[in-house]
Amino acid sequence: MTATIPFIQINQVGKTFSGTTPVLKDINFNINRGEFIAIIGPSGCGKSTLLKLIANLISATTGTIIVGGGKSDFSPEKLGFVFQEANLLPWLTTEQNIALPLKLRKTPSQEIKTKVEQLLQLVGLSDRAKHFPRQLSGGMRMRVSIARALSTNPELLLLDEPFGALDEMTRDDLNESLLLLREKNPWTAAFVTHSITESVFLGSKVLVLSANPGQIYQVIDVPFAYPRTAELRTTPEFQAKVSEVTACLHSLRAL
């Protein structure tokens, strides 16, 4: 039987910025198609840097990253990136911000209109289509950012702590919404977070990084089936997995 080629292959990757100590060192990790990888670790361990390397926004100092299962035709158009800030253009409305990537790719107008209407409905913002970013709450702005990233039907979605600045109730709501979106349009995901509960709720695996330099400390499997609902957070099994990740992070302090 032929072995399945991982969707993302990270081999001996290290990153050193000019004049600094290494940010990442000897990262070896594979992500299979359809997995949702949550990345957690102390501040400065290189979580965001790892996402940028996968996205090819920056180059690795050592090692290689192969995205797309080894296929040479994987292009940036198949990748979506959601940053810590929504980064919406303030002079564009909600629907115009979502449509922007499609317009840049010269997608036909009717196709853009249909796609934007679908995404507005999916993220629950159909009644905010004509609003400008200043008229939206922080959670709404992040929904627009996610819809914009999904407008091109990406195969891979990278999210760099997009809900970190939001209150806990809004964060939980967006976690659930994100997984519902993924059920409708499956994509592989890597999600950086500082929240242990969020990492367990979203991830099929939690990748724990140590710092100075960032290295893989532990990979924790999360066994809960998708789709996941708010009720999962109240179960003993969920709390036990949160405690496992918490204990792992606490053990980093002894290093």
PDB file of C-alpha atoms in Angstrom:
ATOM      1  CA  MET A   1       0.000   0.000   0.000  1.00  0.00           C
ATOM      2  CA  THR A   2       1.326   3.432  -0.935  1.00  0.00           C
ATOM      3  CA  ALA A   3       1.840   5.729   2.036  1.00  0.00           C
ATOM      4  CA  THR A   4      -0.199   8.940   2.065  1.00  0.00           C
ATOM      5  CA  ILE A   5       1.962  12.001   1.510  1.00  0.00           C
ATOM      6  CA  PRO A   6       1.396  14.652   4.201  1.00  0.00           C
ATOM      7  CA  PHE A   7      -0.262  17.848   3.015  1.00  0.00           C
ATOM      8  CA  ILE A   8       2.459  19.911   4.735  1.00  0.00           C
ATOM      9  CA  GLN A   9       5.956  18.601   5.389  1.00  0.00           C
ATOM     10  CA  ILE A  10       8.208  20.598   7.721  1.00  0.00           C
ATOM     11  CA  ASN A  11      11.733  19.179   7.713  1.00  0.00           C
ATOM     12  CA  GLN A  12      14.541  20.374  10.025  1.00  0.00           C
ATOM     13  CA  VAL A  13      13.312  23.956   9.805  1.00  0.00           C
ATOM     14  CA  GLY A  14      15.079  26.748  11.630  1.00  0.00           C
ATOM     15  CA  LYS A  15      14.726  30.514  11.475  1.00  0.00           C
ATOM     16  CA  THR A  16      17.226  33.139  12.562  1.00  0.00           C
ATOM     17  CA  PHE A  17      16.657  36.816  11.898  1.00  0.00           C
ATOM     18  CA  SER A  18      19.688  38.982  11.227  1.00  0.00           C
ATOM     19  CA  GLY A  19      21.651  39.747  14.378  1.00  0.00           C
ATOM     20  CA  THR A  20      19.484  37.632  16.674  1.00  0.00           C
ATOM     21  CA  THR A  21      19.515  34.228  18.291  1.00  0.00           C
ATOM     22  CA  PRO A  22      17.485  31.506  16.523  1.00  0.00           C
ATOM     23  CA  VAL A  23      13.715  31.937  16.787  1.00  0.00           C
ATOM     24  CA  LEU A  24      12.997  28.371  15.639  1.00  0.00           C
ATOM     25  CA  LYS A  25      15.265  25.341  15.547  1.00  0.00           C
ATOM     26  CA  ASP A  26      14.936  21.801  14.189  1.00  0.00           C
ATOM     27  CA  ILE A  27      11.173  21.851  13.575  1.00  0.00           C
ATOM     28  CA  ASN A  28      10.052  18.507  12.176  1.00  0.00           C
ATOM     29  CA  PHE A  29       6.324  18.061  11.752  1.00  0.00           C
ATOM     30  CA  ASN A  30       3.805  16.839   9.188  1.00  0.00           C
ATOM     31  CA  ILE A  31       0.237  18.048   8.769  1.00  0.00           C
ATOM     32  CA  ASN A  32      -2.174  15.760   6.967  1.00  0.00           C
ATOM     33  CA  ARG A  33      -4.913  17.039   4.699  1.00  0.00           C
ATOM     34  CA  GLY A  34      -7.990  17.948   6.743  1.00  0.00           C
ATOM     35  CA  GLU A  35      -6.220  18.274  10.085  1.00  0.00           C
ATOM     36  CA  PHE A  36      -6.747  21.253  12.374  1.00  0.00           C
ATOM     37  CA  ILE A  37      -3.481  21.950  14.183  1.00  0.00           C
ATOM     38  CA  ALA A  38      -3.553  24.287  17.177  1.00  0.00           C
ATOM     39  CA  ILE A  39      -0.166  25.805  18.023  1.00  0.00           C
ATOM     40  CA  ILE A  40       0.491  26.973  21.562  1.00  0.00           C
ATOM     41  CA  GLY A  41       3.491  27.911  23.669  1.00  0.00           C
ATOM     42  CA  PRO A  42       5.075  30.749  25.667  1.00  0.00           C
ATOM     43  CA  SER A  43       5.482  34.213  24.185  1.00  0.00           C
ATOM     44  CA  GLY A  44       8.473  34.439  21.883  1.00  0.00           C
ATOM     45  CA  CYS A  45       8.588  30.755  20.994  1.00  0.00           C
ATOM     46  CA  GLY A  46       8.089  31.406  17.275  1.00  0.00           C
ATOM     47  CA  LYS A  47       4.428  30.473  16.792  1.00  0.00           C
ATOM     48  CA  SER A  48       3.655  33.332  14.406  1.00  0.00           C
ATOM     49  CA  THR A  49       6.999  32.874  12.673  1.00  0.00           C
ATOM     50  CA  LEU A  50       6.116  29.246  11.960  1.00  0.00           C
ATOM     51  CA  LEU A  51       2.849  30.284  10.291  1.00  0.00           C
ATOM     52  CA  LYS A  52       4.651  32.849   8.155  1.00  0.00           C
ATOM     53  CA  LEU A  53       7.160  30.210   7.074  1.00  0.00           C
ATOM     54  CA  ILE A  54       4.355  27.854   6.043  1.00  0.00           C
ATOM     55  CA  ALA A  55       2.724  30.695   4.111  1.00  0.00           C
ATOM     56  CA  ASN A  56       6.070  31.508   2.448  1.00  0.00           C
ATOM     57  CA  LEU A  57       5.830  35.088   3.684  1.00  0.00           C
ATOM     58  CA  ILE A  58       9.370  34.644   5.001  1.00  0.00           C
ATOM     59  CA  SER A  59      12.055  32.083   4.155  1.00  0.00           C
ATOM     60  CA  ALA A  60      13.498  29.446   6.445  1.00  0.00           C
ATOM     61  CA  THR A  61      17.154  29.797   7.419  1.00  0.00           C
ATOM     62  CA  THR A  62      17.557  26.032   7.447  1.00  0.00           C
ATOM     63  CA  GLY A  63      15.412  23.105   6.367  1.00  0.00           C
ATOM     64  CA  THR A  64      12.498  22.848   3.970  1.00  0.00           C
ATOM     65  CA  ILE A  65       8.722  23.255   3.987  1.00  0.00           C
ATOM     66  CA  ILE A  66       6.660  21.532   1.313  1.00  0.00           C
ATOM     67  CA  VAL A  67       2.990  22.550   1.073  1.00  0.00           C
ATOM     68  CA  GLY A  68       0.366  20.771  -0.996  1.00  0.00           C
ATOM     69  CA  GLY A  69       1.354  17.145  -0.595  1.00  0.00           C
ATOM     70  CA  GLY A  70       4.395  17.496  -2.800  1.00  0.00           C
ATOM     71  CA  LYS A  71       2.407  18.789  -5.770  1.00  0.00           C
ATOM     72  CA  SER A  72       4.145  21.517  -7.705  1.00  0.00           C
ATOM     73  CA  ASP A  73       0.882  23.284  -8.573  1.00  0.00           C
ATOM     74  CA  PHE A  74       0.039  24.457  -5.041  1.00  0.00           C
ATOM     75  CA  SER A  75      -0.197  28.227  -5.340  1.00  0.00           C
ATOM     76  CA  PRO A  76      -0.742  31.145  -2.922  1.00  0.00           C
ATOM     77  CA  GLU A  77      -4.292  31.366  -4.229  1.00  0.00           C
ATOM     78  CA  LYS A  78      -5.046  28.121  -2.378  1.00  0.00           C
ATOM     79  CA  LEU A  79      -3.974  29.604   0.958  1.00  0.00           C
ATOM     80  CA  GLY A  80      -5.868  31.948   3.285  1.00  0.00           C
ATOM     81  CA  PHE A  81      -4.254  33.862   6.156  1.00  0.00           C
ATOM     82  CA  VAL A  82      -6.121  35.500   9.051  1.00  0.00           C
ATOM     83  CA  PHE A  83      -3.945  37.821  11.125  1.00  0.00           C
ATOM     84  CA  GLN A  84      -4.244  38.981  14.749  1.00  0.00           C
ATOM     85  CA  GLU A  85      -5.906  42.180  13.565  1.00  0.00           C
ATOM     86  CA  ALA A  86      -8.815  42.150  11.123  1.00  0.00           C
ATOM     87  CA  ASN A  87      -6.896  44.519   8.787  1.00  0.00           C
ATOM     88  CA  LEU A  88     -10.013  45.648   6.952  1.00  0.00           C
ATOM     89  CA  LEU A  89      -9.836  48.595   4.569  1.00  0.00           C
ATOM     90  CA  PRO A  90     -11.760  51.339   6.412  1.00  0.00           C
ATOM     91  CA  TRP A  91     -13.131  52.951   3.243  1.00  0.00           C
ATOM     92  CA  LEU A  92     -14.728  49.689   2.060  1.00  0.00           C
ATOM     93  CA  THR A  93     -17.973  48.184   3.308  1.00  0.00           C
ATOM     94  CA  THR A  94     -18.273  44.680   4.724  1.00  0.00           C
ATOM     95  CA  GLU A  95     -19.232  43.203   1.368  1.00  0.00           C
ATOM     96  CA  GLN A  96     -16.516  45.150  -0.446  1.00  0.00           C
ATOM     97  CA  ASN A  97     -13.825  43.951   1.963  1.00  0.00           C
ATOM     98  CA  ILE A  98     -14.918  40.337   1.476  1.00  0.00           C
ATOM     99  CA  ALA A  99     -14.991  40.769  -2.298  1.00  0.00           C
ATOM    100  CA  LEU A 100     -11.535  42.333  -2.519  1.00  0.00           C
ATOM    101  CA  PRO A 101      -9.479  39.136  -3.125  1.00  0.00           C
ATOM    102  CA  LEU A 102     -11.930  38.068  -5.823  1.00  0.00           C
ATOM    103  CA  LYS A 103     -11.749  41.441  -7.541  1.00  0.00           C
ATOM    104  CA  LEU A 104      -7.954  41.338  -7.489  1.00  0.00           C
ATOM    105  CA  ARG A 105      -8.164  38.002  -9.294  1.00  0.00           C
ATOM    106  CA  LYS A 106     -10.559  39.474 -11.863  1.00  0.00           C
ATOM    107  CA  THR A 107     -13.393  37.124 -10.930  1.00  0.00           C
ATOM    108  CA  PRO A 108     -16.592  37.831 -12.917  1.00  0.00           C
ATOM    109  CA  SER A 109     -18.910  40.298 -11.183  1.00  0.00           C
ATOM    110  CA  GLN A 110     -21.890  37.945 -10.860  1.00  0.00           C
ATOM    111  CA  GLU A 111     -19.693  35.231  -9.367  1.00  0.00           C
ATOM    112  CA  ILE A 112     -18.349  37.741  -6.834  1.00  0.00           C
ATOM    113  CA  LYS A 113     -21.867  38.848  -5.908  1.00  0.00           C
ATOM    114  CA  THR A 114     -23.046  35.265  -5.373  1.00  0.00           C
ATOM    115  CA  LYS A 115     -19.961  34.287  -3.382  1.00  0.00           C
ATOM    116  CA  VAL A 116     -20.098  37.345  -1.124  1.00  0.00           C
ATOM    117  CA  GLU A 117     -23.795  36.798  -0.392  1.00  0.00           C
ATOM    118  CA  GLN A 118     -23.064  33.189   0.585  1.00  0.00           C
ATOM    119  CA  LEU A 119     -20.199  34.192   2.866  1.00  0.00           C
ATOM    120  CA  LEU A 120     -22.199  36.976   4.505  1.00  0.00           C
ATOM    121  CA  GLN A 121     -24.867  34.446   5.347  1.00  0.00           C
ATOM    122  CA  LEU A 122     -22.323  31.900   6.613  1.00  0.00           C
ATOM    123  CA  VAL A 123     -20.695  34.370   9.004  1.00  0.00           C
ATOM    124  CA  GLY A 124     -24.012  35.876  10.067  1.00  0.00           C
ATOM    125  CA  LEU A 125     -23.433  39.373   8.690  1.00  0.00           C
ATOM    126  CA  SER A 126     -25.986  39.667   5.888  1.00  0.00           C
ATOM    127  CA  ASP A 127     -27.573  42.607   7.715  1.00  0.00           C
ATOM    128  CA  ARG A 128     -24.181  44.349   7.973  1.00  0.00           C
ATOM    129  CA  ALA A 129     -23.252  44.124   4.282  1.00  0.00           C
ATOM    130  CA  LYS A 130     -23.282  47.906   3.774  1.00  0.00           C
ATOM    131  CA  HIS A 131     -21.597  48.770   7.083  1.00  0.00           C
ATOM    132  CA  PHE A 132     -18.068  50.125   7.277  1.00  0.00           C
ATOM    133  CA  PRO A 133     -15.517  48.599   9.704  1.00  0.00           C
ATOM    134  CA  ARG A 134     -15.958  51.477  12.182  1.00  0.00           C
ATOM    135  CA  GLN A 135     -19.621  50.471  12.498  1.00  0.00           C
ATOM    136  CA  LEU A 136     -18.798  46.868  13.463  1.00  0.00           C
ATOM    137  CA  SER A 137     -17.791  45.300  16.774  1.00  0.00           C
ATOM    138  CA  GLY A 138     -14.425  43.586  17.139  1.00  0.00           C
ATOM    139  CA  GLY A 139     -16.026  40.168  16.741  1.00  0.00           C
ATOM    140  CA  MET A 140     -17.869  41.268  13.614  1.00  0.00           C
ATOM    141  CA  ARG A 141     -14.701  42.685  12.078  1.00  0.00           C
ATOM    142  CA  MET A 142     -12.963  39.365  12.646  1.00  0.00           C
ATOM    143  CA  ARG A 143     -15.884  37.541  10.998  1.00  0.00           C
ATOM    144  CA  VAL A 144     -15.372  39.763   7.956  1.00  0.00           C
ATOM    145  CA  SER A 145     -11.654  38.955   7.968  1.00  0.00           C
ATOM    146  CA  ILE A 146     -12.383  35.220   8.060  1.00  0.00           C
ATOM    147  CA  ALA A 147     -14.981  35.523   5.292  1.00  0.00           C
ATOM    148  CA  ARG A 148     -12.468  37.419   3.171  1.00  0.00           C
ATOM    149  CA  ALA A 149      -9.871  34.682   3.709  1.00  0.00           C
ATOM    150  CA  LEU A 150     -12.426  32.039   2.715  1.00  0.00           C
ATOM    151  CA  SER A 151     -13.641  33.895  -0.381  1.00  0.00           C
ATOM    152  CA  THR A 152     -11.167  32.117  -2.653  1.00  0.00           C
ATOM    153  CA  ASN A 153     -12.018  28.612  -1.338  1.00  0.00           C
ATOM    154  CA  PRO A 154      -8.576  27.951   0.192  1.00  0.00           C
ATOM    155  CA  GLU A 155      -7.269  24.455   0.787  1.00  0.00           C
ATOM    156  CA  LEU A 156      -5.171  25.735   3.683  1.00  0.00           C
ATOM    157  CA  LEU A 157      -6.183  28.329   6.271  1.00  0.00           C
ATOM    158  CA  LEU A 158      -3.578  29.829   8.617  1.00  0.00           C
ATOM    159  CA  LEU A 159      -4.834  31.825  11.599  1.00  0.00           C
ATOM    160  CA  ASP A 160      -2.506  33.851  13.815  1.00  0.00           C
ATOM    161  CA  GLU A 161      -4.345  34.313  17.114  1.00  0.00           C
ATOM    162  CA  PRO A 162      -7.320  36.025  15.456  1.00  0.00           C
ATOM    163  CA  PHE A 163      -9.518  36.017  18.570  1.00  0.00           C
ATOM    164  CA  GLY A 164      -6.900  37.005  21.151  1.00  0.00           C
ATOM    165  CA  ALA A 165      -8.210  40.547  21.676  1.00  0.00           C
ATOM    166  CA  LEU A 166     -11.844  39.491  22.129  1.00  0.00           C
ATOM    167  CA  ASP A 167     -13.779  38.753  25.301  1.00  0.00           C
ATOM    168  CA  GLU A 168     -14.243  35.115  26.265  1.00  0.00           C
ATOM    169  CA  MET A 169     -17.904  34.858  25.237  1.00  0.00           C
ATOM    170  CA  THR A 170     -17.215  36.304  21.797  1.00  0.00           C
ATOM    171  CA  ARG A 171     -14.153  34.080  21.408  1.00  0.00           C
ATOM    172  CA  ASP A 172     -16.163  30.956  22.249  1.00  0.00           C
ATOM    173  CA  ASP A 173     -18.889  31.971  19.799  1.00  0.00           C
ATOM    174  CA  LEU A 174     -16.354  32.530  17.013  1.00  0.00           C
ATOM    175  CA  ASN A 175     -14.643  29.213  17.766  1.00  0.00           C
ATOM    176  CA  GLU A 176     -17.945  27.449  17.198  1.00  0.00           C
ATOM    177  CA  SER A 177     -18.674  29.486  14.067  1.00  0.00           C
ATOM    178  CA  LEU A 178     -15.240  28.705  12.649  1.00  0.00           C
ATOM    179  CA  LEU A 179     -15.778  24.971  12.996  1.00  0.00           C
ATOM    180  CA  LEU A 180     -19.220  25.246  11.399  1.00  0.00           C
ATOM    181  CA  LEU A 181     -17.657  27.056   8.436  1.00  0.00           C
ATOM    182  CA  ARG A 182     -15.117  24.274   8.154  1.00  0.00           C
ATOM    183  CA  GLU A 183     -17.876  21.662   8.014  1.00  0.00           C
ATOM    184  CA  LYS A 184     -19.393  23.426   5.004  1.00  0.00           C
ATOM    185  CA  ASN A 185     -16.106  24.032   3.186  1.00  0.00           C
ATOM    186  CA  PRO A 186     -13.407  21.673   4.506  1.00  0.00           C
ATOM    187  CA  TRP A 187      -9.875  23.023   4.691  1.00  0.00           C
ATOM    188  CA  THR A 188      -6.693  22.152   6.508  1.00  0.00           C
ATOM    189  CA  ALA A 189      -5.876  24.604   9.297  1.00  0.00           C
ATOM    190  CA  ALA A 190      -3.060  25.765  11.558  1.00  0.00           C
ATOM    191  CA  PHE A 191      -4.200  28.079  14.352  1.00  0.00           C
ATOM    192  CA  VAL A 192      -1.918  29.990  16.739  1.00  0.00           C
ATOM    193  CA  THR A 193      -3.372  30.754  20.162  1.00  0.00           C
ATOM    194  CA  HIS A 194      -2.411  31.568  23.741  1.00  0.00           C
ATOM    195  CA  SER A 195      -5.647  30.019  25.033  1.00  0.00           C
ATOM    196  CA  ILE A 196      -5.409  26.413  26.222  1.00  0.00           C
ATOM    197  CA  THR A 197      -9.186  25.962  26.111  1.00  0.00           C
ATOM    198  CA  GLU A 198      -9.314  27.303  22.561  1.00  0.00           C
ATOM    199  CA  SER A 199      -6.502  25.006  21.421  1.00  0.00           C
ATOM    200  CA  VAL A 200      -8.347  21.942  22.719  1.00  0.00           C
ATOM    201  CA  PHE A 201     -11.741  23.009  21.393  1.00  0.00           C
ATOM    202  CA  LEU A 202     -10.466  23.663  17.868  1.00  0.00           C
ATOM    203  CA  GLY A 203      -7.548  21.335  17.338  1.00  0.00           C
ATOM    204  CA  SER A 204      -7.351  17.741  16.227  1.00  0.00           C
ATOM    205  CA  LYS A 205      -3.801  18.040  17.583  1.00  0.00           C
ATOM    206  CA  VAL A 206      -2.160  20.599  19.866  1.00  0.00           C
ATOM    207  CA  LEU A 207       1.420  21.411  18.933  1.00  0.00           C
ATOM    208  CA  VAL A 208       3.259  22.688  22.015  1.00  0.00           C
ATOM    209  CA  LEU A 209       6.376  24.760  21.362  1.00  0.00           C
ATOM    210  CA  SER A 210       9.133  25.553  23.839  1.00  0.00           C
ATOM    211  CA  ALA A 211      11.097  28.803  23.631  1.00  0.00           C
ATOM    212  CA  ASN A 212      14.654  30.096  23.172  1.00  0.00           C
ATOM    213  CA  PRO A 213      14.773  28.809  20.487  1.00  0.00           C
ATOM    214  CA  GLY A 214      11.328  27.524  19.555  1.00  0.00           C
ATOM    215  CA  GLN A 215      11.248  23.750  19.285  1.00  0.00           C
ATOM    216  CA  ILE A 216       8.515  21.133  19.332  1.00  0.00           C
ATOM    217  CA  TYR A 217       8.105  20.107  22.956  1.00  0.00           C
ATOM    218  CA  GLN A 218       5.086  17.825  22.634  1.00  0.00           C
ATOM    219  CA  VAL A 219       2.255  16.941  20.255  1.00  0.00           C
ATOM    220  CA  ILE A 220      -1.016  16.176  22.027  1.00  0.00           C
ATOM    221  CA  ASP A 221      -3.803  14.363  20.186  1.00  0.00           C
ATOM    222  CA  VAL A 222      -7.344  15.653  20.757  1.00  0.00           C
ATOM    223  CA  PRO A 223      -9.821  12.783  20.223  1.00  0.00           C
ATOM    224  CA  PHE A 224     -13.138  14.645  20.035  1.00  0.00           C
ATOM    225  CA  ALA A 225     -15.097  14.237  16.822  1.00  0.00           C
ATOM    226  CA  TYR A 226     -16.126  17.150  14.624  1.00  0.00           C
ATOM    227  CA  PRO A 227     -18.380  19.068  14.506  1.00  0.00           C
ATOM    228  CA  ARG A 228     -17.847  20.275  18.077  1.00  0.00           C
ATOM    229  CA  THR A 229     -20.482  22.191  19.990  1.00  0.00           C
ATOM    230  CA  ALA A 230     -20.498  24.415  23.062  1.00  0.00           C
ATOM    231  CA  GLU A 231     -21.622  21.462  25.179  1.00  0.00           C
ATOM    232  CA  LEU A 232     -18.248  19.779  24.659  1.00  0.00           C
ATOM    233  CA  ARG A 233     -16.606  22.332  26.949  1.00  0.00           C
ATOM    234  CA  THR A 234     -18.710  21.130  29.896  1.00  0.00           C
ATOM    235  CA  THR A 235     -17.684  17.469  29.662  1.00  0.00           C
ATOM    236  CA  PRO A 236     -15.170  15.800  32.007  1.00  0.00           C
ATOM    237  CA  GLU A 237     -13.243  14.494  28.989  1.00  0.00           C
ATOM    238  CA  PHE A 238     -12.754  17.999  27.650  1.00  0.00           C
ATOM    239  CA  GLN A 239     -11.646  19.322  31.016  1.00  0.00           C
ATOM    240  CA  ALA A 240      -9.201  16.430  31.341  1.00  0.00           C
ATOM    241  CA  LYS A 241      -7.628  17.286  27.981  1.00  0.00           C
ATOM    242  CA  VAL A 242      -7.385  20.972  28.962  1.00  0.00           C
ATOM    243  CA  SER A 243      -5.622  19.857  32.159  1.00  0.00           C
ATOM    244  CA  GLU A 244      -3.213  17.727  30.108  1.00  0.00           C
ATOM    245  CA  VAL A 245      -2.212  20.663  27.905  1.00  0.00           C
ATOM    246  CA  THR A 246      -1.988  22.919  30.977  1.00  0.00           C
ATOM    247  CA  ALA A 247       0.366  20.479  32.689  1.00  0.00           C
ATOM    248  CA  CYS A 248       2.494  20.300  29.545  1.00  0.00           C
ATOM    249  CA  LEU A 249       2.871  24.074  29.431  1.00  0.00           C
ATOM    250  CA  HIS A 250       3.655  24.240  33.140  1.00  0.00           C
ATOM    251  CA  SER A 251       6.408  21.659  32.672  1.00  0.00           C
ATOM    252  CA  LEU A 252       8.125  24.049  30.250  1.00  0.00           C
ATOM    253  CA  ARG A 253       8.920  26.324  33.182  1.00  0.00           C
ATOM    254  CA  ALA A 254      11.302  23.710  34.553  1.00  0.00           C
ATOM    255  CA  LEU A 255      13.417  23.705  31.396  1.00  0.00           C
TER     256      LEU A 255
END
